[in-house]
């Protein structure tokens, strides 16, 4: 079976949509609460995906093979040799997209039901961009123990787990505990997908301006899931220094109000020993990375080093408006699709899971993530320019390049099982 990218609406639904777009009087309060026809509601009506069989069931012979009695032979074989589940079921081709609805996009804690449109969207992006089937699973619990236990019990049906839109700091513990208990890839995309695409763009920005990653000092606005992961990943990749700021200023060892996650962050970041506000930390910095929202004053951006990079990724309102950033920075990136250099997780997670599933990896390692970032950066190639340090999600070279790089790295790191 496969997750088909369709919008399974009836003909009557389509006719109603046409009537509305033409100014008709058709109404459906559940579809468009309030105002005139909205194409977003029309697109989502009935959901964005369906399940499709990959084998025919046309007659009794097909039925006897697809179901009983033929299926019993396969079940018995798997019971005797459990690894055969990868060959004779969809397990090695499907990912669970799991959320508790506590940190959905920029909407916050909206609950599991309201998160489903996003999880469906994530699932169809897996299929569209990586050829990977995915199933949305929204859980009615925010308890860490319950969430972990639930995913562990669901795991036999899946080849990987993509954690999505789970609030910090709970997301860190949930991912760690699942990685310890499961022998399939567990990947929190809000952390690692963002970090991978950010590193790819940063490598190309540095290359464009004739610098090495080790020469750069970065300041990250936001100490949530993405900010913490980006900081750790940039350090793993060899950046010169990185400081992270939360609402109270730079995360530093002298602060007494830090959570355990931020305390750990303070131990490994901010080698320069900066204290005080984000704006103060930006003076002389080479890189600004925004994953928090809010607004950074233009004078703070102007105080950055020459040929600085501004990656203002809050959506829909970047921390630094691109027009402002361009007055002071050599390279500008956002999280928006209507500006150049979009830092979009869809550039990473489909290929990462495709590569991991291809070799039946037991986990996703730091080496696999760095390989993904390097492959993504390399897609840009000789076309590198200030407005093009990261490829488009619709560049057909992206997913195959990331998939191949991740699969090769999994083999090199000893986590591949085929």
mmCIF file of C-alpha atoms in Angstrom:
data_model
loop_
_atom_site.group_PDB
_atom_site.id
_atom_site.type_symbol
_atom_site.label_atom_id
_atom_site.label_comp_id
_atom_site.label_asym_id
_atom_site.label_seq_id
_atom_site.Cartn_x
_atom_site.Cartn_y
_atom_site.Cartn_z
ATOM 1 C CA UNK A 1 0.000 0.000 0.000
ATOM 2 C CA UNK A 2 1.120 3.559 -0.542
ATOM 3 C CA UNK A 3 0.147 7.045 0.538
ATOM 4 C CA UNK A 4 -1.192 8.597 -2.624
ATOM 5 C CA UNK A 5 -0.911 12.339 -3.161
ATOM 6 C CA UNK A 6 -4.500 13.125 -3.938
ATOM 7 C CA UNK A 7 -7.310 15.265 -2.685
ATOM 8 C CA UNK A 8 -10.134 12.717 -2.636
ATOM 9 C CA UNK A 9 -13.029 15.107 -3.147
ATOM 10 C CA UNK A 10 -16.283 14.161 -4.803
ATOM 11 C CA UNK A 11 -17.621 15.673 -7.997
ATOM 12 C CA UNK A 12 -20.179 17.559 -5.947
ATOM 13 C CA UNK A 13 -17.383 19.088 -3.887
ATOM 14 C CA UNK A 14 -15.626 20.226 -7.038
ATOM 15 C CA UNK A 15 -18.836 21.676 -8.434
ATOM 16 C CA UNK A 16 -19.427 23.611 -5.222
ATOM 17 C CA UNK A 17 -15.879 25.009 -5.445
ATOM 18 C CA UNK A 18 -16.523 26.158 -9.029
ATOM 19 C CA UNK A 19 -19.756 27.808 -7.955
ATOM 20 C CA UNK A 20 -18.036 29.721 -5.215
ATOM 21 C CA UNK A 21 -15.115 30.838 -7.357
ATOM 22 C CA UNK A 22 -17.664 32.169 -9.836
ATOM 23 C CA UNK A 23 -19.420 34.097 -7.087
ATOM 24 C CA UNK A 24 -22.174 31.553 -6.418
ATOM 25 C CA UNK A 25 -24.056 31.103 -3.193
ATOM 26 C CA UNK A 26 -22.849 27.649 -2.153
ATOM 27 C CA UNK A 27 -21.976 27.561 1.547
ATOM 28 C CA UNK A 28 -20.350 25.155 3.932
ATOM 29 C CA UNK A 29 -19.612 26.559 7.365
ATOM 30 C CA UNK A 30 -17.177 23.780 8.203
ATOM 31 C CA UNK A 31 -15.182 24.429 5.061
ATOM 32 C CA UNK A 32 -14.913 28.195 5.132
ATOM 33 C CA UNK A 33 -15.832 29.594 8.536
ATOM 34 C CA UNK A 34 -16.892 33.073 7.853
ATOM 35 C CA UNK A 35 -15.921 34.719 4.683
ATOM 36 C CA UNK A 36 -15.996 34.205 0.938
ATOM 37 C CA UNK A 37 -14.559 31.180 -0.797
ATOM 38 C CA UNK A 38 -11.007 30.445 0.341
ATOM 39 C CA UNK A 39 -8.917 28.102 -1.843
ATOM 40 C CA UNK A 40 -7.070 26.789 1.225
ATOM 41 C CA UNK A 41 -10.319 25.294 2.548
ATOM 42 C CA UNK A 42 -11.219 23.961 -0.880
ATOM 43 C CA UNK A 43 -7.853 22.209 -1.153
ATOM 44 C CA UNK A 44 -8.060 20.649 2.300
ATOM 45 C CA UNK A 45 -11.673 19.485 2.128
ATOM 46 C CA UNK A 46 -11.678 15.708 2.632
ATOM 47 C CA UNK A 47 -7.993 15.702 3.504
ATOM 48 C CA UNK A 48 -4.896 15.831 1.314
ATOM 49 C CA UNK A 49 -4.024 12.148 1.061
ATOM 50 C CA UNK A 50 -5.484 8.668 0.700
ATOM 51 C CA UNK A 51 -4.349 5.029 0.799
ATOM 52 C CA UNK A 52 -3.830 3.194 -2.465
ATOM 53 C CA UNK A 53 -3.174 -0.506 -3.024
ATOM 54 C CA UNK A 54 -0.092 -1.518 -5.017
ATOM 55 C CA UNK A 55 -1.480 -4.934 -6.014
ATOM 56 C CA UNK A 56 -4.734 -5.778 -7.797
ATOM 57 C CA UNK A 57 -7.631 -7.604 -6.174
ATOM 58 C CA UNK A 58 -9.718 -8.414 -9.242
ATOM 59 C CA UNK A 59 -10.940 -11.943 -8.550
ATOM 60 C CA UNK A 60 -10.855 -14.782 -6.042
ATOM 61 C CA UNK A 61 -7.330 -15.796 -7.045
ATOM 62 C CA UNK A 62 -6.001 -12.292 -6.347
ATOM 63 C CA UNK A 63 -7.921 -12.253 -3.079
ATOM 64 C CA UNK A 64 -6.468 -15.585 -1.992
ATOM 65 C CA UNK A 65 -2.947 -14.260 -2.564
ATOM 66 C CA UNK A 66 -3.385 -10.777 -1.112
ATOM 67 C CA UNK A 67 -5.317 -12.067 1.883
ATOM 68 C CA UNK A 68 -6.116 -15.523 3.194
ATOM 69 C CA UNK A 69 -4.854 -18.167 2.634
ATOM 70 C CA UNK A 70 -1.787 -16.844 0.774
ATOM 71 C CA UNK A 71 -0.937 -14.180 3.341
ATOM 72 C CA UNK A 72 -0.508 -16.853 6.020
ATOM 73 C CA UNK A 73 2.594 -18.178 4.258
ATOM 74 C CA UNK A 74 4.208 -14.740 4.414
ATOM 75 C CA UNK A 75 3.216 -14.232 8.049
ATOM 76 C CA UNK A 76 4.743 -17.594 8.990
ATOM 77 C CA UNK A 77 7.966 -16.789 7.162
ATOM 78 C CA UNK A 78 8.272 -13.452 8.955
ATOM 79 C CA UNK A 79 7.580 -15.103 12.304
ATOM 80 C CA UNK A 80 10.458 -17.492 11.639
ATOM 81 C CA UNK A 81 12.777 -14.818 10.157
ATOM 82 C CA UNK A 82 11.710 -11.375 11.462
ATOM 83 C CA UNK A 83 14.034 -9.495 9.114
ATOM 84 C CA UNK A 84 11.839 -10.626 6.196
ATOM 85 C CA UNK A 85 9.290 -8.012 7.281
ATOM 86 C CA UNK A 86 11.364 -5.493 5.332
ATOM 87 C CA UNK A 87 11.001 -7.487 2.106
ATOM 88 C CA UNK A 88 7.374 -8.560 2.328
ATOM 89 C CA UNK A 89 5.623 -5.555 3.894
ATOM 90 C CA UNK A 90 5.774 -1.813 3.434
ATOM 91 C CA UNK A 91 7.726 -1.338 6.694
ATOM 92 C CA UNK A 92 10.977 -0.274 5.025
ATOM 93 C CA UNK A 93 9.214 2.275 2.853
ATOM 94 C CA UNK A 94 7.064 4.123 5.341
ATOM 95 C CA UNK A 95 7.637 6.755 8.014
ATOM 96 C CA UNK A 96 5.419 7.711 10.936
ATOM 97 C CA UNK A 97 4.982 11.478 11.205
ATOM 98 C CA UNK A 98 4.277 11.893 14.914
ATOM 99 C CA UNK A 99 3.127 14.964 16.820
ATOM 100 C CA UNK A 100 1.287 15.938 19.969
ATOM 101 C CA UNK A 101 0.206 19.272 18.500
ATOM 102 C CA UNK A 102 2.070 21.415 21.035
ATOM 103 C CA UNK A 103 4.262 23.509 18.707
ATOM 104 C CA UNK A 104 2.544 23.603 15.336
ATOM 105 C CA UNK A 105 4.150 25.984 12.846
ATOM 106 C CA UNK A 106 3.743 29.470 14.286
ATOM 107 C CA UNK A 107 0.407 28.537 15.841
ATOM 108 C CA UNK A 108 1.718 27.024 19.056
ATOM 109 C CA UNK A 109 -0.146 24.480 21.182
ATOM 110 C CA UNK A 110 -3.295 23.914 19.125
ATOM 111 C CA UNK A 111 -3.802 20.225 19.914
ATOM 112 C CA UNK A 112 -3.627 16.987 17.929
ATOM 113 C CA UNK A 113 -6.766 17.413 15.792
ATOM 114 C CA UNK A 114 -5.806 20.905 14.632
ATOM 115 C CA UNK A 115 -2.304 19.660 13.820
ATOM 116 C CA UNK A 116 -3.540 17.066 11.334
ATOM 117 C CA UNK A 117 -3.580 19.348 8.245
ATOM 118 C CA UNK A 118 0.110 20.059 8.868
ATOM 119 C CA UNK A 119 0.942 16.395 9.419
ATOM 120 C CA UNK A 120 -0.902 15.447 6.230
ATOM 121 C CA UNK A 121 1.083 18.141 4.451
ATOM 122 C CA UNK A 122 4.323 16.715 5.812
ATOM 123 C CA UNK A 123 3.318 13.260 4.618
ATOM 124 C CA UNK A 124 2.635 14.369 1.056
ATOM 125 C CA UNK A 125 5.947 16.254 0.991
ATOM 126 C CA UNK A 126 7.700 13.009 1.937
ATOM 127 C CA UNK A 127 6.044 11.353 -1.046
ATOM 128 C CA UNK A 128 6.364 14.221 -3.502
ATOM 129 C CA UNK A 129 10.006 15.066 -2.839
ATOM 130 C CA UNK A 130 11.498 11.792 -1.594
ATOM 131 C CA UNK A 131 9.267 8.999 -2.852
ATOM 132 C CA UNK A 132 8.726 7.957 0.777
ATOM 133 C CA UNK A 133 5.317 6.947 2.101
ATOM 134 C CA UNK A 134 4.364 8.570 5.395
ATOM 135 C CA UNK A 135 1.448 8.303 7.817
ATOM 136 C CA UNK A 136 0.303 11.234 10.010
ATOM 137 C CA UNK A 137 -0.102 10.255 13.667
ATOM 138 C CA UNK A 138 -1.426 12.915 16.045
ATOM 139 C CA UNK A 139 -1.365 11.725 19.655
ATOM 140 C CA UNK A 140 -3.785 12.835 22.366
ATOM 141 C CA UNK A 141 -1.154 13.156 25.066
ATOM 142 C CA UNK A 142 1.539 15.634 26.031
ATOM 143 C CA UNK A 143 3.042 13.394 28.686
ATOM 144 C CA UNK A 144 6.602 12.446 27.759
ATOM 145 C CA UNK A 145 6.371 8.905 29.107
ATOM 146 C CA UNK A 146 3.060 8.225 27.389
ATOM 147 C CA UNK A 147 4.245 9.663 24.093
ATOM 148 C CA UNK A 148 7.451 7.613 24.115
ATOM 149 C CA UNK A 149 5.635 4.404 25.064
ATOM 150 C CA UNK A 150 3.012 4.949 22.363
ATOM 151 C CA UNK A 151 5.577 5.443 19.612
ATOM 152 C CA UNK A 152 7.579 2.434 20.784
ATOM 153 C CA UNK A 153 4.444 0.288 20.483
ATOM 154 C CA UNK A 154 3.659 1.661 17.020
ATOM 155 C CA UNK A 155 7.229 1.211 15.753
ATOM 156 C CA UNK A 156 6.878 -2.353 14.347
ATOM 157 C CA UNK A 157 4.734 -0.918 11.541
ATOM 158 C CA UNK A 158 7.290 1.673 10.393
ATOM 159 C CA UNK A 159 10.784 2.005 8.996
ATOM 160 C CA UNK A 160 11.363 5.393 10.604
ATOM 161 C CA UNK A 161 9.842 8.024 12.878
ATOM 162 C CA UNK A 162 9.721 11.719 12.036
ATOM 163 C CA UNK A 163 8.882 13.735 15.143
ATOM 164 C CA UNK A 164 7.116 16.967 14.296
ATOM 165 C CA UNK A 165 5.891 20.090 16.067
ATOM 166 C CA UNK A 166 6.555 18.921 19.635
ATOM 167 C CA UNK A 167 7.397 21.718 22.029
ATOM 168 C CA UNK A 168 10.781 22.279 23.637
ATOM 169 C CA UNK A 169 12.326 21.215 25.921
ATOM 170 C CA UNK A 170 10.192 18.041 25.912
ATOM 171 C CA UNK A 171 11.162 17.326 22.302
ATOM 172 C CA UNK A 172 14.802 16.757 23.232
ATOM 173 C CA UNK A 173 14.028 14.061 25.800
ATOM 174 C CA UNK A 174 11.413 12.413 23.606
ATOM 175 C CA UNK A 175 13.794 12.104 20.684
ATOM 176 C CA UNK A 176 16.676 10.862 22.873
ATOM 177 C CA UNK A 177 14.589 8.204 24.573
ATOM 178 C CA UNK A 178 13.101 6.953 21.327
ATOM 179 C CA UNK A 179 16.531 6.759 19.723
ATOM 180 C CA UNK A 180 17.732 4.683 22.673
ATOM 181 C CA UNK A 181 14.821 2.254 22.491
ATOM 182 C CA UNK A 182 14.252 1.839 18.767
ATOM 183 C CA UNK A 183 16.455 0.352 16.053
ATOM 184 C CA UNK A 184 14.972 2.523 13.302
ATOM 185 C CA UNK A 185 15.753 6.167 12.446
ATOM 186 C CA UNK A 186 14.119 8.707 14.769
ATOM 187 C CA UNK A 187 14.476 12.275 13.549
ATOM 188 C CA UNK A 188 12.994 15.475 14.981
ATOM 189 C CA UNK A 189 12.750 17.583 11.852
ATOM 190 C CA UNK A 190 12.178 20.894 13.643
ATOM 191 C CA UNK A 191 15.659 20.438 15.075
ATOM 192 C CA UNK A 192 17.768 18.630 12.557
ATOM 193 C CA UNK A 193 16.090 19.443 9.256
ATOM 194 C CA UNK A 194 16.419 23.143 9.953
ATOM 195 C CA UNK A 195 20.024 22.715 11.050
ATOM 196 C CA UNK A 196 20.988 20.750 7.944
ATOM 197 C CA UNK A 197 19.557 23.270 5.484
ATOM 198 C CA UNK A 198 21.057 26.151 7.471
ATOM 199 C CA UNK A 199 24.518 24.581 7.339
ATOM 200 C CA UNK A 200 24.233 23.986 3.596
ATOM 201 C CA UNK A 201 23.332 27.626 2.962
ATOM 202 C CA UNK A 202 26.042 28.840 5.326
ATOM 203 C CA UNK A 203 28.726 26.751 3.619
ATOM 204 C CA UNK A 204 27.833 28.273 0.272
ATOM 205 C CA UNK A 205 27.627 31.799 1.678
ATOM 206 C CA UNK A 206 31.109 31.384 3.139
ATOM 207 C CA UNK A 207 32.402 30.012 -0.144
ATOM 208 C CA UNK A 208 30.881 32.922 -2.034
ATOM 209 C CA UNK A 209 32.696 35.444 0.160
ATOM 210 C CA UNK A 210 36.003 33.546 0.238
ATOM 211 C CA UNK A 211 35.848 32.398 3.847
ATOM 212 C CA UNK A 212 35.970 29.114 5.712
ATOM 213 C CA UNK A 213 33.344 28.012 8.208
ATOM 214 C CA UNK A 214 35.952 28.098 10.947
ATOM 215 C CA UNK A 215 36.446 31.846 10.432
ATOM 216 C CA UNK A 216 32.834 32.720 11.193
ATOM 217 C CA UNK A 217 31.173 33.841 14.410
ATOM 218 C CA UNK A 218 27.405 33.302 14.455
ATOM 219 C CA UNK A 219 24.628 34.573 16.698
ATOM 220 C CA UNK A 220 21.379 32.606 16.896
ATOM 221 C CA UNK A 221 18.155 34.206 18.043
ATOM 222 C CA UNK A 222 16.060 31.515 19.696
ATOM 223 C CA UNK A 223 16.972 28.748 22.120
ATOM 224 C CA UNK A 224 14.134 26.394 21.278
ATOM 225 C CA UNK A 225 14.360 23.153 19.324
ATOM 226 C CA UNK A 226 15.730 24.686 16.123
ATOM 227 C CA UNK A 227 18.115 27.127 17.817
ATOM 228 C CA UNK A 228 19.687 24.481 20.047
ATOM 229 C CA UNK A 229 20.049 22.000 17.180
ATOM 230 C CA UNK A 230 21.534 24.561 14.805
ATOM 231 C CA UNK A 231 24.095 25.649 17.401
ATOM 232 C CA UNK A 232 25.212 22.088 18.103
ATOM 233 C CA UNK A 233 25.290 21.170 14.430
ATOM 234 C CA UNK A 234 27.334 24.213 13.409
ATOM 235 C CA UNK A 235 29.845 23.395 16.123
ATOM 236 C CA UNK A 236 29.996 19.789 14.890
ATOM 237 C CA UNK A 237 30.642 21.131 11.378
ATOM 238 C CA UNK A 238 33.508 23.340 12.595
ATOM 239 C CA UNK A 239 32.183 26.897 12.854
ATOM 240 C CA UNK A 240 34.511 29.307 14.649
ATOM 241 C CA UNK A 241 32.053 30.298 17.383
ATOM 242 C CA UNK A 242 28.328 30.516 17.977
ATOM 243 C CA UNK A 243 26.295 32.248 20.666
ATOM 244 C CA UNK A 244 22.610 31.637 21.288
ATOM 245 C CA UNK A 245 20.215 34.233 22.685
ATOM 246 C CA UNK A 246 16.810 33.687 24.254
ATOM 247 C CA UNK A 247 14.314 36.273 25.503
ATOM 248 C CA UNK A 248 16.621 37.192 28.387
ATOM 249 C CA UNK A 249 19.784 37.602 26.316
ATOM 250 C CA UNK A 250 22.822 35.516 25.458
ATOM 251 C CA UNK A 251 22.904 32.017 26.933
ATOM 252 C CA UNK A 252 26.067 32.180 29.011
ATOM 253 C CA UNK A 253 27.608 30.339 31.949
ATOM 254 C CA UNK A 254 27.065 33.228 34.348
ATOM 255 C CA UNK A 255 23.256 33.034 34.050
ATOM 256 C CA UNK A 256 21.427 31.353 36.903
ATOM 257 C CA UNK A 257 18.044 31.018 35.185
ATOM 258 C CA UNK A 258 18.957 28.374 32.603
ATOM 259 C CA UNK A 259 17.065 25.135 32.013
ATOM 260 C CA UNK A 260 19.146 21.937 31.829
ATOM 261 C CA UNK A 261 19.103 22.123 28.030
ATOM 262 C CA UNK A 262 20.316 25.726 28.025
ATOM 263 C CA UNK A 263 22.880 24.968 30.731
ATOM 264 C CA UNK A 264 24.357 22.314 28.478
ATOM 265 C CA UNK A 265 24.264 24.782 25.597
ATOM 266 C CA UNK A 266 26.132 27.364 27.660
ATOM 267 C CA UNK A 267 28.925 24.839 28.226
ATOM 268 C CA UNK A 268 29.597 24.212 24.546
ATOM 269 C CA UNK A 269 28.781 27.554 22.876
ATOM 270 C CA UNK A 270 29.813 31.199 23.270
ATOM 271 C CA UNK A 271 33.566 30.720 23.404
ATOM 272 C CA UNK A 272 33.896 34.493 23.242
ATOM 273 C CA UNK A 273 32.176 34.763 26.628
ATOM 274 C CA UNK A 274 29.529 37.218 25.455
ATOM 275 C CA UNK A 275 26.858 38.405 27.867
ATOM 276 C CA UNK A 276 23.886 40.715 27.633
ATOM 277 C CA UNK A 277 21.468 41.287 24.792
ATOM 278 C CA UNK A 278 21.195 39.786 21.333
ATOM 279 C CA UNK A 279 21.824 43.218 19.852
ATOM 280 C CA UNK A 280 25.068 43.538 21.785
ATOM 281 C CA UNK A 281 26.199 40.084 20.644
ATOM 282 C CA UNK A 282 25.604 40.987 16.985
ATOM 283 C CA UNK A 283 28.311 43.671 17.030
ATOM 284 C CA UNK A 284 31.082 42.327 14.791
ATOM 285 C CA UNK A 285 29.309 39.006 14.183
ATOM 286 C CA UNK A 286 29.570 37.367 10.775
ATOM 287 C CA UNK A 287 26.268 35.498 10.839
ATOM 288 C CA UNK A 288 22.786 36.125 12.216
ATOM 289 C CA UNK A 289 20.428 33.140 12.341
ATOM 290 C CA UNK A 290 16.863 33.858 13.427
ATOM 291 C CA UNK A 291 14.546 31.063 14.554
ATOM 292 C CA UNK A 292 12.544 32.918 17.172
ATOM 293 C CA UNK A 293 10.345 35.610 15.730
ATOM 294 C CA UNK A 294 10.528 39.119 17.102
ATOM 295 C CA UNK A 295 12.305 41.984 15.392
ATOM 296 C CA UNK A 296 15.998 42.828 15.317
ATOM 297 C CA UNK A 297 16.689 46.582 15.050
ATOM 298 C CA UNK A 298 18.419 47.738 11.900
ATOM 299 C CA UNK A 299 21.217 49.356 13.910
ATOM 300 C CA UNK A 300 22.101 45.952 15.350
ATOM 301 C CA UNK A 301 22.286 44.450 11.854
ATOM 302 C CA UNK A 302 24.413 47.391 10.736
ATOM 303 C CA UNK A 303 26.880 46.650 13.542
ATOM 304 C CA UNK A 304 27.714 43.225 12.130
ATOM 305 C CA UNK A 305 31.014 42.485 10.353
ATOM 306 C CA UNK A 306 31.505 43.363 6.682
ATOM 307 C CA UNK A 307 30.052 40.788 4.251
ATOM 308 C CA UNK A 308 27.771 39.446 6.966
ATOM 309 C CA UNK A 309 25.068 36.835 6.429
ATOM 310 C CA UNK A 310 21.508 37.316 7.689
ATOM 311 C CA UNK A 311 19.356 34.184 7.825
ATOM 312 C CA UNK A 312 16.080 35.505 9.264
ATOM 313 C CA UNK A 313 13.847 32.451 9.179
ATOM 314 C CA UNK A 314 10.768 33.334 11.234
ATOM 315 C CA UNK A 315 7.510 32.927 9.317
ATOM 316 C CA UNK A 316 5.606 34.821 8.124
ATOM 317 C CA UNK A 317 7.547 37.816 9.451
ATOM 318 C CA UNK A 318 11.349 37.468 9.372
ATOM 319 C CA UNK A 319 13.275 38.887 12.312
ATOM 320 C CA UNK A 320 14.978 41.217 9.830
ATOM 321 C CA UNK A 321 13.025 42.265 6.758
ATOM 322 C CA UNK A 322 14.967 41.294 3.615
ATOM 323 C CA UNK A 323 15.012 44.878 2.372
ATOM 324 C CA UNK A 324 16.684 45.962 5.604
ATOM 325 C CA UNK A 325 19.051 42.989 5.629
ATOM 326 C CA UNK A 326 20.218 43.661 2.075
ATOM 327 C CA UNK A 327 21.420 47.117 3.098
ATOM 328 C CA UNK A 328 24.007 45.562 5.391
ATOM 329 C CA UNK A 329 24.552 41.901 4.478
ATOM 330 C CA UNK A 330 26.251 40.084 1.606
ATOM 331 C CA UNK A 331 23.838 37.141 1.723
ATOM 332 C CA UNK A 332 20.237 37.154 2.949
ATOM 333 C CA UNK A 333 18.024 34.102 3.509
ATOM 334 C CA UNK A 334 14.546 33.679 4.965
ATOM 335 C CA UNK A 335 12.037 30.941 5.640
ATOM 336 C CA UNK A 336 9.650 32.353 3.042
ATOM 337 C CA UNK A 337 9.059 31.052 -0.456
ATOM 338 C CA UNK A 338 8.574 34.525 -1.960
ATOM 339 C CA UNK A 339 12.195 35.585 -1.376
ATOM 340 C CA UNK A 340 15.439 34.041 -2.679
ATOM 341 C CA UNK A 341 17.393 31.593 -0.508
ATOM 342 C CA UNK A 342 14.516 29.932 1.311
ATOM 343 C CA UNK A 343 15.690 27.813 4.251
ATOM 344 C CA UNK A 344 13.082 25.095 3.872
ATOM 345 C CA UNK A 345 13.201 21.744 5.678
ATOM 346 C CA UNK A 346 11.688 20.023 2.662
ATOM 347 C CA UNK A 347 15.151 20.267 1.113
ATOM 348 C CA UNK A 348 16.406 17.800 3.728
ATOM 349 C CA UNK A 349 13.971 15.415 5.374
ATOM 350 C CA UNK A 350 12.619 13.532 2.309
ATOM 351 C CA UNK A 351 16.103 12.664 1.046
ATOM 352 C CA UNK A 352 17.421 11.905 4.528
ATOM 353 C CA UNK A 353 14.715 9.342 5.198
ATOM 354 C CA UNK A 354 14.897 7.975 1.644
ATOM 355 C CA UNK A 355 18.627 7.362 2.087
ATOM 356 C CA UNK A 356 18.226 5.879 5.562
ATOM 357 C CA UNK A 357 15.413 3.563 4.468
ATOM 358 C CA UNK A 358 17.277 2.544 1.343
ATOM 359 C CA UNK A 359 20.048 0.966 3.428
ATOM 360 C CA UNK A 360 17.793 0.073 6.395
ATOM 361 C CA UNK A 361 19.802 2.295 8.702
ATOM 362 C CA UNK A 362 19.324 1.719 12.431
ATOM 363 C CA UNK A 363 19.622 5.438 13.153
ATOM 364 C CA UNK A 364 20.559 8.799 11.650
ATOM 365 C CA UNK A 365 24.044 9.845 12.702
ATOM 366 C CA UNK A 366 25.783 13.214 12.777
ATOM 367 C CA UNK A 367 27.851 12.038 9.821
ATOM 368 C CA UNK A 368 24.711 11.321 7.817
ATOM 369 C CA UNK A 369 23.360 14.778 8.595
ATOM 370 C CA UNK A 370 26.593 16.493 7.598
ATOM 371 C CA UNK A 371 26.661 14.432 4.393
ATOM 372 C CA UNK A 372 23.137 15.652 3.655
ATOM 373 C CA UNK A 373 24.143 19.284 4.199
ATOM 374 C CA UNK A 374 27.206 18.942 1.978
ATOM 375 C CA UNK A 375 25.218 17.267 -0.794
ATOM 376 C CA UNK A 376 22.588 19.978 -0.616
ATOM 377 C CA UNK A 377 25.229 22.707 -0.833
ATOM 378 C CA UNK A 378 26.885 20.980 -3.775
ATOM 379 C CA UNK A 379 23.675 21.052 -5.826
ATOM 380 C CA UNK A 380 24.143 24.807 -6.231
ATOM 381 C CA UNK A 381 27.530 24.255 -7.887
ATOM 382 C CA UNK A 382 28.897 26.903 -10.230
ATOM 383 C CA UNK A 383 25.623 28.835 -10.163
ATOM 384 C CA UNK A 384 26.509 30.125 -6.685
ATOM 385 C CA UNK A 385 25.461 33.764 -6.221
ATOM 386 C CA UNK A 386 24.225 36.041 -3.409
ATOM 387 C CA UNK A 387 20.625 35.262 -4.404
ATOM 388 C CA UNK A 388 21.349 31.548 -4.791
ATOM 389 C CA UNK A 389 23.200 29.863 -1.945
ATOM 390 C CA UNK A 390 20.579 27.135 -1.488
ATOM 391 C CA UNK A 391 18.591 25.304 -4.195
ATOM 392 C CA UNK A 392 14.849 25.434 -4.653
ATOM 393 C CA UNK A 393 12.727 22.662 -3.146
ATOM 394 C CA UNK A 394 11.523 22.043 -6.699
ATOM 395 C CA UNK A 395 15.032 21.393 -8.030
ATOM 396 C CA UNK A 396 14.791 17.750 -9.074
ATOM 397 C CA UNK A 397 18.467 17.162 -8.255
ATOM 398 C CA UNK A 398 18.009 17.765 -4.537
ATOM 399 C CA UNK A 399 16.358 14.598 -3.215
ATOM 400 C CA UNK A 400 18.509 12.153 -5.244
ATOM 401 C CA UNK A 401 21.704 13.943 -4.156
ATOM 402 C CA UNK A 402 20.725 13.930 -0.477
ATOM 403 C CA UNK A 403 19.481 10.337 -0.651
ATOM 404 C CA UNK A 404 22.724 9.054 -2.161
ATOM 405 C CA UNK A 405 24.895 10.996 0.276
ATOM 406 C CA UNK A 406 22.957 9.803 3.326
ATOM 407 C CA UNK A 407 22.977 6.169 2.182
ATOM 408 C CA UNK A 408 26.743 6.287 1.572
ATOM 409 C CA UNK A 409 27.377 7.919 4.948
ATOM 410 C CA UNK A 410 25.233 5.297 6.704
ATOM 411 C CA UNK A 411 27.410 2.577 5.217
ATOM 412 C CA UNK A 412 30.585 4.415 6.205
ATOM 413 C CA UNK A 413 29.351 4.887 9.755
ATOM 414 C CA UNK A 414 28.341 1.254 10.177
ATOM 415 C CA UNK A 415 24.607 1.793 10.719
ATOM 416 C CA UNK A 416 23.436 0.381 7.368
ATOM 417 C CA UNK A 417 21.938 -3.114 7.366
ATOM 418 C CA UNK A 418 21.980 -3.674 3.642
#
